[in-house]
XYZ file of C-alpha atoms in Angstrom:
380
model
C 235.687 -36.960 328.069
C 237.481 -39.887 326.547
C 241.059 -39.317 325.388
C 243.723 -41.717 324.000
C 245.648 -41.539 327.417
C 242.433 -42.214 329.230
C 241.517 -45.090 326.855
C 244.978 -46.649 327.306
C 244.808 -46.360 331.123
C 241.390 -48.027 331.159
C 242.503 -50.941 328.883
C 245.772 -51.344 331.109
C 243.720 -51.535 334.238
C 241.322 -54.056 332.679
C 244.438 -56.031 331.606
C 245.841 -56.268 335.090
C 242.432 -56.853 336.643
C 242.027 -59.820 334.281
C 245.395 -61.162 335.349
C 244.613 -60.697 339.071
C 241.339 -62.558 338.696
C 243.017 -65.423 336.923
C 245.660 -65.656 339.536
C 243.054 -65.592 342.326
C 241.448 -68.706 340.959
C 244.561 -70.829 341.860
C 245.937 -68.695 344.746
C 243.360 -67.975 347.325
C 244.167 -66.619 350.869
C 245.313 -70.121 352.124
C 247.862 -70.589 349.313
C 249.207 -67.032 350.084
C 249.351 -67.724 353.836
C 250.959 -71.120 353.675
C 252.859 -71.207 350.439
C 253.563 -67.836 348.865
C 254.302 -65.753 351.828
C 256.791 -68.317 353.503
C 258.497 -68.797 350.264
C 258.958 -65.096 349.956
C 260.618 -65.036 353.323
C 262.731 -68.083 352.554
C 263.987 -66.900 349.291
C 264.573 -63.457 350.624
C 266.805 -64.870 353.477
C 268.692 -67.031 351.001
C 269.227 -63.839 348.734
C 270.573 -61.889 351.709
C 272.908 -64.896 352.662
C 274.409 -64.977 349.109
C 275.889 -61.457 349.704
C 277.882 -62.824 352.681
C 278.555 -66.381 351.676
C 278.421 -67.881 348.049
C 277.936 -71.664 347.615
C 280.990 -73.555 346.314
C 279.360 -74.474 342.907
C 278.935 -70.745 342.020
C 282.650 -70.280 341.614
C 282.748 -72.713 338.558
C 279.987 -71.093 336.741
C 280.557 -68.440 333.937
C 278.200 -65.657 335.409
C 279.221 -63.303 332.638
C 277.727 -65.489 330.018
C 274.665 -66.513 332.172
C 273.560 -62.880 332.829
C 273.844 -62.258 328.827
C 271.873 -65.463 328.253
C 269.001 -64.675 330.793
C 268.805 -60.993 329.685
C 268.452 -62.077 325.992
C 265.183 -63.802 326.963
C 263.767 -60.464 327.920
C 263.999 -59.274 324.292
C 261.200 -61.418 322.914
C 258.346 -59.299 324.164
C 256.083 -57.197 322.012
C 254.638 -53.732 322.386
C 251.473 -53.844 324.515
C 248.722 -51.459 323.253
C 245.894 -53.522 324.773
C 243.058 -52.588 322.298
C 239.688 -54.477 322.665
C 237.006 -55.332 320.136
C 234.899 -52.443 321.498
C 237.606 -49.915 320.555
C 237.180 -50.483 316.726
C 234.523 -47.844 316.354
C 236.209 -45.220 318.358
C 239.561 -45.770 316.484
C 237.762 -45.475 312.990
C 236.291 -42.209 314.107
C 239.694 -40.787 315.426
C 242.460 -41.848 313.062
C 244.934 -39.938 315.033
C 244.334 -41.989 318.163
C 246.285 -44.838 316.585
C 249.596 -43.075 316.784
C 248.974 -41.781 320.283
C 247.956 -45.271 321.616
C 251.045 -46.632 319.959
C 253.354 -44.158 321.631
C 251.782 -44.897 325.059
C 252.146 -48.680 324.418
C 255.814 -48.284 323.436
C 256.576 -46.166 326.465
C 254.794 -48.628 328.738
C 256.572 -51.609 327.091
C 260.032 -49.833 327.561
C 259.322 -49.352 331.318
C 258.421 -53.185 331.591
C 261.520 -54.090 329.820
C 263.759 -51.913 332.064
C 262.109 -53.537 335.198
C 262.687 -57.064 333.873
C 266.354 -56.244 333.073
C 266.752 -54.629 336.524
C 265.289 -57.779 338.077
C 267.645 -60.104 336.210
C 270.589 -58.047 337.089
C 269.654 -57.706 340.688
C 269.087 -61.486 341.193
C 272.486 -62.323 339.555
C 274.289 -59.419 341.106
C 275.613 -61.337 344.127
C 277.243 -64.038 341.963
C 278.589 -61.568 339.562
C 280.257 -59.369 342.241
C 281.397 -62.358 344.318
C 282.936 -64.357 341.442
C 283.984 -61.907 338.810
C 286.099 -58.804 338.524
C 283.634 -56.760 336.672
C 283.206 -53.075 337.679
C 280.174 -51.069 338.195
C 280.769 -49.077 335.138
C 280.998 -52.313 332.941
C 277.513 -53.543 334.479
C 275.954 -50.146 333.936
C 277.151 -50.123 330.304
C 275.803 -53.717 329.918
C 272.555 -52.557 331.294
C 272.461 -49.612 328.973
C 273.262 -51.815 325.965
C 270.503 -54.316 326.944
C 267.852 -51.620 327.164
C 268.848 -50.212 323.629
C 268.849 -53.814 322.155
C 265.499 -54.490 324.018
C 263.921 -51.321 322.573
C 265.223 -52.112 319.157
C 263.485 -55.645 319.329
C 260.318 -53.967 320.649
C 260.017 -52.076 317.311
C 260.563 -55.062 315.057
C 259.134 -57.966 317.023
C 255.577 -57.558 315.489
C 256.902 -58.654 312.138
C 257.705 -62.001 313.668
C 254.203 -62.952 314.698
C 253.607 -66.748 314.734
C 250.945 -67.068 311.998
C 250.509 -69.217 308.917
C 251.992 -72.543 308.225
C 254.236 -74.354 310.612
C 257.272 -73.813 308.480
C 256.584 -69.998 308.385
C 256.283 -69.987 312.227
C 259.459 -71.829 312.576
C 261.301 -69.452 310.036
C 260.187 -66.274 311.896
C 261.361 -67.881 315.127
C 264.787 -68.663 313.701
C 264.987 -65.119 312.156
C 264.211 -63.456 315.295
C 266.588 -65.585 317.356
C 269.420 -64.807 314.739
C 268.708 -61.042 315.100
C 268.856 -61.112 318.769
C 272.117 -63.140 318.635
C 273.657 -60.686 316.207
C 272.696 -57.292 317.876
C 272.844 -58.390 321.488
C 274.176 -61.878 322.463
C 277.348 -61.685 320.411
C 278.532 -58.207 321.283
C 277.447 -58.598 324.974
C 279.157 -61.852 325.324
C 282.369 -60.593 323.840
C 282.245 -57.506 326.041
C 281.754 -59.456 329.258
C 284.489 -61.930 328.382
C 286.930 -59.074 327.710
C 287.315 -59.643 324.030
C 285.654 -56.397 323.211
C 287.120 -53.501 325.037
C 285.319 -50.398 326.347
C 285.834 -48.090 323.341
C 284.556 -50.635 320.963
C 281.585 -51.362 323.076
C 280.769 -47.628 323.176
C 281.031 -47.485 319.375
C 278.762 -50.559 319.150
C 276.232 -48.961 321.480
C 276.246 -45.726 319.533
C 275.623 -47.608 316.224
C 272.830 -49.499 317.640
C 271.290 -46.383 319.167
C 271.422 -44.694 315.714
C 269.635 -47.720 314.235
C 267.127 -47.492 317.076
C 266.274 -43.871 316.392
C 265.467 -44.789 312.686
C 263.417 -47.761 313.647
C 261.485 -45.776 316.301
C 260.753 -43.077 313.670
C 259.451 -45.691 311.243
C 257.486 -47.382 314.083
C 255.746 -44.249 315.301
C 254.842 -42.879 311.912
C 253.109 -45.976 310.648
C 249.618 -47.043 311.980
C 249.391 -50.240 313.860
C 247.387 -53.235 312.542
C 244.311 -53.332 314.700
C 243.348 -56.961 313.843
C 246.884 -58.210 314.656
C 246.936 -56.249 317.976
C 243.581 -57.652 318.937
C 244.578 -61.278 318.147
C 247.825 -60.686 320.078
C 246.012 -59.593 323.123
C 243.597 -62.456 322.985
C 246.382 -65.051 322.360
C 248.405 -63.475 325.418
C 245.310 -63.844 327.731
C 244.542 -67.340 326.411
C 248.271 -68.480 327.082
C 248.244 -66.976 330.521
C 244.917 -68.583 331.409
C 246.035 -71.766 329.969
C 249.165 -71.841 331.963
C 247.320 -71.310 335.198
C 244.284 -73.483 334.554
C 245.941 -76.321 332.714
C 243.739 -78.829 334.414
C 240.513 -77.086 333.266
C 242.082 -76.814 329.782
C 242.713 -80.608 329.734
C 239.043 -81.241 330.626
C 237.679 -79.000 327.804
C 239.779 -80.893 325.269
C 238.148 -84.274 326.219
C 237.091 -84.867 322.712
C 240.654 -85.356 321.470
C 242.259 -88.754 321.384
C 243.717 -89.418 324.859
C 247.233 -90.844 325.060
C 248.159 -93.626 327.258
C 249.675 -92.696 330.584
C 253.434 -93.005 330.867
C 253.063 -95.287 333.904
C 250.682 -98.024 334.726
C 249.525 -98.330 331.264
C 247.731 -101.704 332.052
C 246.228 -100.537 335.352
C 248.350 -102.907 337.469
C 247.106 -103.488 340.971
C 249.267 -102.035 343.671
C 247.548 -103.747 346.701
C 246.093 -107.199 347.007
C 243.359 -106.139 349.436
C 239.965 -105.173 347.866
C 238.981 -103.006 350.741
C 237.680 -99.659 349.527
C 240.216 -97.480 351.324
C 242.998 -99.461 349.521
C 241.174 -99.131 346.281
C 240.868 -95.310 346.716
C 244.518 -95.096 347.906
C 245.618 -97.004 344.649
C 243.541 -94.566 342.418
C 244.939 -91.585 344.200
C 248.413 -92.667 343.805
C 248.101 -93.429 340.175
C 246.453 -90.134 339.604
C 249.356 -88.374 341.249
C 252.040 -90.335 339.221
C 250.212 -90.016 335.887
C 249.886 -86.237 336.129
C 252.984 -84.557 335.062
C 252.154 -81.252 336.750
C 251.488 -82.837 340.110
C 254.574 -84.948 339.781
C 256.844 -81.975 339.007
C 255.303 -80.030 341.937
C 255.896 -82.946 344.259
C 259.556 -83.416 343.051
C 260.159 -79.545 343.386
C 258.811 -79.688 346.994
C 261.063 -82.513 347.870
C 264.004 -80.769 346.248
C 263.420 -77.511 347.982
C 262.896 -79.118 351.337
C 266.118 -81.122 351.025
C 268.081 -77.918 350.056
C 266.564 -76.012 353.032
C 267.588 -79.009 355.368
C 271.047 -78.829 353.954
C 271.358 -75.084 354.438
C 270.240 -75.081 358.001
C 272.024 -78.233 359.059
C 272.557 -79.585 362.540
C 269.633 -79.662 364.966
C 267.961 -76.831 363.069
C 267.548 -79.266 360.189
C 265.046 -81.362 362.132
C 262.869 -78.375 362.735
C 262.797 -77.776 359.000
C 261.930 -81.464 358.462
C 258.911 -81.089 360.704
C 257.749 -77.836 358.980
C 258.204 -78.970 355.398
C 256.507 -82.302 356.272
C 253.336 -80.442 357.432
C 253.624 -78.270 354.407
C 253.674 -81.366 352.291
C 250.565 -82.733 354.144
C 248.752 -79.516 353.425
C 249.639 -79.545 349.728
C 248.495 -83.148 349.578
C 245.186 -82.245 351.215
C 244.575 -79.460 348.552
C 245.344 -82.106 345.853
C 242.834 -84.557 347.503
C 240.029 -82.025 347.586
C 240.621 -81.122 344.014
C 240.915 -84.675 342.849
C 237.678 -85.773 344.678
C 235.628 -82.858 343.298
C 237.015 -83.212 339.584
C 236.498 -86.831 339.215
C 233.186 -87.003 341.046
C 234.649 -89.690 343.353
C 232.877 -88.201 346.474
C 229.608 -89.472 344.903
C 230.806 -93.019 345.081
C 233.336 -93.164 347.882
C 231.714 -94.337 351.190
C 234.744 -94.593 353.380
C 236.204 -91.265 352.085
C 237.935 -90.486 355.490
C 239.664 -93.846 355.692
C 240.887 -93.710 352.121
C 242.090 -90.027 352.582
C 244.194 -90.927 355.714
C 245.663 -94.029 354.195
C 246.744 -92.248 350.921
C 248.040 -89.298 352.846
C 250.331 -91.432 354.999
C 251.611 -93.408 351.961
C 252.205 -90.444 349.850
C 254.069 -88.581 352.640
C 256.445 -91.467 353.456
C 258.876 -91.166 350.494
C 259.641 -87.444 350.883
C 259.827 -87.847 354.708
C 262.394 -90.616 354.380
C 264.607 -88.536 352.056
C 264.387 -85.505 354.422
C 265.213 -87.638 357.488
C 268.256 -89.159 355.683
C 269.493 -85.672 354.656
C 268.869 -84.401 358.194
C 270.890 -87.331 359.722
C 273.861 -86.829 357.283
C 273.941 -83.100 358.119
C 273.898 -83.745 361.859
C 276.989 -85.999 361.606
């Protein structure tokens, strides 16, 4: 028999199943094996190392304000109820299900809020404990105040949905940012900097908790807007899918006026030779430099590799150079496979293997030179 709790659980499983399928489209087993899993090991090792030795630059940062700023970004989420178009008839037949679904959605959203805040505090905890004099009691009070402020924003965030004219959207965004600044950023920053003592912070927490009780009572006794929740769920899925499949989204919008690329606007030649492998290499280099997503990924890979070489140093840095170089070659191979299929170049390229090898070598050289220079400097 279908109940409100069972309906919410079904929609929640469908939500995560949809997210999993969307992630699977860009992260198959090869991406997990060669990129994601090694990255998890690398960042886990770096995080453990932070507890024993902090980098020099961390001592000049104001981590008290950074944790407040990052935690404030967790307060902009809305209550997830997860209704679908097929639920309209059921909700019309059972009016009392509105309230129950709303309670389940609010409880689930509070759990997600707590997980996000714990992740933020856990990631920044080595810097906070190593560079500040904050006690465990102060951090626990900050976490409690953050949870109360986040629950408060969950009850009112649906009033700031970005719909209507552009000036209305901007006004709602400014209003929500102002409220977050007043109820959370200002008191938490003053408390972390020592201008707000513990008794006053406890008073502020009590006042905000009383306001939260009133808002929750009003929130739970009022039926939710079905159309607004459905639009919110569809917009969330579209935004998540668009973020993952930005290349596909760009292709579906081909009817729009295309902007000139930011580089090689006149299609200047890079090589004098008219041999097909040089032509293919030139097209691939231009495609790499004109795509902001690919260029950002390439720069991030160079930066991460350089930092890893710097951390290891000595003769071990050369092993990192070899490993990161082959990782770059693998990433470039994935880009080649996607580029050839997307632009249908495989139908016209006769010397595909020759063009692939030449372009691979040319695109790998800049990063390799940078890593070799860093490895030499670290070995001196």
